[in-house]
PDB file of C-alpha atoms in Angstrom:
ATOM      1  CA  UNK A 192     -35.477  -1.050 -38.726  1.00 88.00           C
ATOM      2  CA  UNK A 193     -38.409  -2.211 -40.863  1.00 94.00           C
ATOM      3  CA  UNK A 194     -41.080   0.133 -42.108  1.00 94.00           C
ATOM      4  CA  UNK A 195     -44.400  -0.279 -40.351  1.00 93.00           C
ATOM      5  CA  UNK A 196     -46.424  -0.354 -43.578  1.00 94.00           C
ATOM      6  CA  UNK A 197     -44.674  -3.465 -44.919  1.00 93.00           C
ATOM      7  CA  UNK A 198     -46.566  -6.720 -45.544  1.00 93.00           C
ATOM      8  CA  UNK A 199     -46.458  -8.987 -42.452  1.00 91.00           C
ATOM      9  CA  UNK A 200     -44.613 -11.720 -44.350  1.00 93.00           C
ATOM     10  CA  UNK A 201     -41.625  -9.408 -44.915  1.00 95.00           C
ATOM     11  CA  UNK A 202     -39.173 -10.166 -42.124  1.00 95.00           C
ATOM     12  CA  UNK A 203     -35.596  -9.162 -41.478  1.00 96.00           C
ATOM     13  CA  UNK A 204     -34.444 -12.673 -42.373  1.00 95.00           C
ATOM     14  CA  UNK A 205     -36.382 -12.535 -45.626  1.00 95.00           C
ATOM     15  CA  UNK A 206     -34.677  -9.246 -46.510  1.00 96.00           C
ATOM     16  CA  UNK A 207     -31.193 -10.497 -45.611  1.00 97.00           C
ATOM     17  CA  UNK A 208     -31.825 -13.529 -47.841  1.00 95.00           C
ATOM     18  CA  UNK A 209     -32.969 -11.236 -50.655  1.00 95.00           C
ATOM     19  CA  UNK A 210     -29.892  -9.022 -50.326  1.00 97.00           C
ATOM     20  CA  UNK A 211     -27.566 -12.056 -50.288  1.00 97.00           C
ATOM     21  CA  UNK A 212     -29.284 -13.376 -53.415  1.00 95.00           C
ATOM     22  CA  UNK A 213     -28.447 -10.120 -55.186  1.00 96.00           C
ATOM     23  CA  UNK A 214     -24.702 -10.290 -54.482  1.00 97.00           C
ATOM     24  CA  UNK A 215     -22.630  -9.899 -57.611  1.00 96.00           C
ATOM     25  CA  UNK A 216     -21.725 -13.389 -58.840  1.00 96.00           C
ATOM     26  CA  UNK A 217     -23.305 -14.710 -55.586  1.00 96.00           C
ATOM     27  CA  UNK A 218     -20.216 -13.679 -53.567  1.00 97.00           C
ATOM     28  CA  UNK A 219     -19.539 -10.706 -51.311  1.00 98.00           C
ATOM     29  CA  UNK A 220     -18.713  -9.308 -47.916  1.00 98.00           C
ATOM     30  CA  UNK A 221     -21.109  -8.580 -45.083  1.00 98.00           C
ATOM     31  CA  UNK A 222     -20.681  -4.912 -46.012  1.00 97.00           C
ATOM     32  CA  UNK A 223     -21.864  -5.724 -49.535  1.00 98.00           C
ATOM     33  CA  UNK A 224     -25.002  -7.310 -48.088  1.00 98.00           C
ATOM     34  CA  UNK A 225     -25.533  -4.207 -45.910  1.00 97.00           C
ATOM     35  CA  UNK A 226     -25.337  -1.951 -48.969  1.00 97.00           C
ATOM     36  CA  UNK A 227     -27.877  -4.111 -50.790  1.00 97.00           C
ATOM     37  CA  UNK A 228     -30.141  -4.076 -47.713  1.00 96.00           C
ATOM     38  CA  UNK A 229     -30.201  -0.264 -47.769  1.00 95.00           C
ATOM     39  CA  UNK A 230     -31.657  -0.424 -51.286  1.00 93.00           C
ATOM     40  CA  UNK A 231     -34.692  -2.416 -50.145  1.00 95.00           C
ATOM     41  CA  UNK A 232     -37.995  -0.574 -49.886  1.00 94.00           C
ATOM     42  CA  UNK A 233     -38.886  -1.954 -46.452  1.00 95.00           C
ATOM     43  CA  UNK A 234     -35.818  -0.666 -44.557  1.00 95.00           C
ATOM     44  CA  UNK A 235     -36.184   2.644 -42.721  1.00 95.00           C
ATOM     45  CA  UNK A 236     -33.834   5.281 -44.056  1.00 92.00           C
ATOM     46  CA  UNK A 237     -32.477   6.457 -40.708  1.00 94.00           C
ATOM     47  CA  UNK A 238     -31.055   3.135 -39.470  1.00 95.00           C
ATOM     48  CA  UNK A 239     -27.410   3.508 -38.483  1.00 96.00           C
ATOM     49  CA  UNK A 240     -24.651   1.571 -40.197  1.00 96.00           C
ATOM     50  CA  UNK A 241     -23.859  -0.127 -36.880  1.00 97.00           C
ATOM     51  CA  UNK A 242     -27.461  -1.289 -36.382  1.00 97.00           C
ATOM     52  CA  UNK A 243     -27.720  -2.544 -39.941  1.00 97.00           C
ATOM     53  CA  UNK A 244     -24.402  -4.355 -39.665  1.00 97.00           C
ATOM     54  CA  UNK A 245     -25.559  -6.159 -36.506  1.00 97.00           C
ATOM     55  CA  UNK A 246     -28.855  -7.190 -38.082  1.00 97.00           C
ATOM     56  CA  UNK A 247     -27.188  -8.437 -41.269  1.00 98.00           C
ATOM     57  CA  UNK A 248     -24.563 -10.318 -39.264  1.00 97.00           C
ATOM     58  CA  UNK A 249     -27.218 -12.147 -37.234  1.00 97.00           C
ATOM     59  CA  UNK A 250     -29.297 -12.813 -40.349  1.00 97.00           C
ATOM     60  CA  UNK A 251     -26.397 -14.264 -42.325  1.00 98.00           C
ATOM     61  CA  UNK A 252     -25.486 -16.480 -39.375  1.00 97.00           C
ATOM     62  CA  UNK A 253     -29.061 -17.785 -39.213  1.00 97.00           C
ATOM     63  CA  UNK A 254     -29.130 -18.441 -42.961  1.00 96.00           C
ATOM     64  CA  UNK A 255     -25.801 -20.248 -42.696  1.00 95.00           C
ATOM     65  CA  UNK A 256     -27.169 -22.719 -40.139  1.00 94.00           C
ATOM     66  CA  UNK A 257     -30.489 -23.604 -41.815  1.00 93.00           C
ATOM     67  CA  UNK A 258     -31.145 -27.210 -42.898  1.00 93.00           C
ATOM     68  CA  UNK A 259     -30.649 -26.155 -46.518  1.00 91.00           C
ATOM     69  CA  UNK A 260     -28.431 -23.089 -46.092  1.00 95.00           C
ATOM     70  CA  UNK A 261     -28.596 -20.431 -48.767  1.00 94.00           C
ATOM     71  CA  UNK A 262     -25.540 -18.584 -47.452  1.00 96.00           C
ATOM     72  CA  UNK A 263     -22.149 -19.877 -46.439  1.00 97.00           C
ATOM     73  CA  UNK A 264     -19.157 -18.053 -45.011  1.00 97.00           C
ATOM     74  CA  UNK A 265     -15.800 -18.912 -46.549  1.00 97.00           C
ATOM     75  CA  UNK A 266     -13.248 -18.426 -43.783  1.00 96.00           C
ATOM     76  CA  UNK A 267     -10.334 -18.480 -46.218  1.00 97.00           C
ATOM     77  CA  UNK A 268     -11.567 -15.716 -48.514  1.00 97.00           C
ATOM     78  CA  UNK A 269     -13.596 -13.970 -45.760  1.00 96.00           C
ATOM     79  CA  UNK A 270     -16.560 -13.771 -48.137  1.00 98.00           C
ATOM     80  CA  UNK A 271     -20.191 -14.844 -47.999  1.00 98.00           C
ATOM     81  CA  UNK A 272     -21.382 -17.103 -50.793  1.00 97.00           C
ATOM     82  CA  UNK A 273     -25.037 -17.320 -51.838  1.00 96.00           C
ATOM     83  CA  UNK A 274     -25.580 -21.014 -52.549  1.00 95.00           C
ATOM     84  CA  UNK A 275     -29.016 -21.004 -54.188  1.00 92.00           C
ATOM     85  CA  UNK A 276     -28.185 -18.786 -57.154  1.00 84.00           C
ATOM     86  CA  UNK A 277     -28.688 -21.537 -59.689  1.00 79.00           C
ATOM     87  CA  UNK A 278     -32.002 -22.741 -58.274  1.00 68.00           C
ATOM     88  CA  UNK A 279     -35.445 -22.123 -59.630  1.00 64.00           C
ATOM     89  CA  UNK A 280     -38.622 -21.881 -57.561  1.00 59.00           C
ATOM     90  CA  UNK A 281     -39.453 -25.544 -58.169  1.00 61.00           C
ATOM     91  CA  UNK A 282     -36.088 -26.623 -56.741  1.00 56.00           C
ATOM     92  CA  UNK A 283     -37.007 -25.610 -53.197  1.00 50.00           C
ATOM     93  CA  UNK A 284     -38.615 -28.048 -50.778  1.00 56.00           C
ATOM     94  CA  UNK A 285     -41.866 -26.984 -49.190  1.00 52.00           C
ATOM     95  CA  UNK A 286     -40.644 -26.222 -45.696  1.00 50.00           C
ATOM     96  CA  UNK A 287     -43.858 -24.602 -44.574  1.00 47.00           C
ATOM     97  CA  UNK A 288     -42.780 -21.180 -45.782  1.00 50.00           C
ATOM     98  CA  UNK A 289     -44.034 -21.456 -49.355  1.00 49.00           C
ATOM     99  CA  UNK A 290     -46.285 -18.466 -48.709  1.00 45.00           C
ATOM    100  CA  UNK A 291     -43.134 -16.392 -48.021  1.00 50.00           C
ATOM    101  CA  UNK A 292     -41.377 -17.108 -51.291  1.00 50.00           C
ATOM    102  CA  UNK A 293     -42.670 -13.878 -52.716  1.00 50.00           C
ATOM    103  CA  UNK A 294     -40.341 -11.992 -50.340  1.00 51.00           C
TER     104      UNK A 294
END
């Protein structure tokens, strides 16, 4: 699903986080995140919609259960909410992944 010539620090989770951060008004469906993922330069063009949907679903679930989650699912509206939209780089704790913030 990821291009082989990508930098090693670019992971699927990093790309799902990036796509969620680009949701319009920080809110959208899983399908919206999938569409934004397709626009990323590190995703292979021939990935099926089903494969991408599965990867995004797993990624959003992982982001939802982090210590400081950046994504949250609203069961009432059935939408994903990106929670870190109002944060700057200095607002993030150093969790050992500071080298990945350029993702």
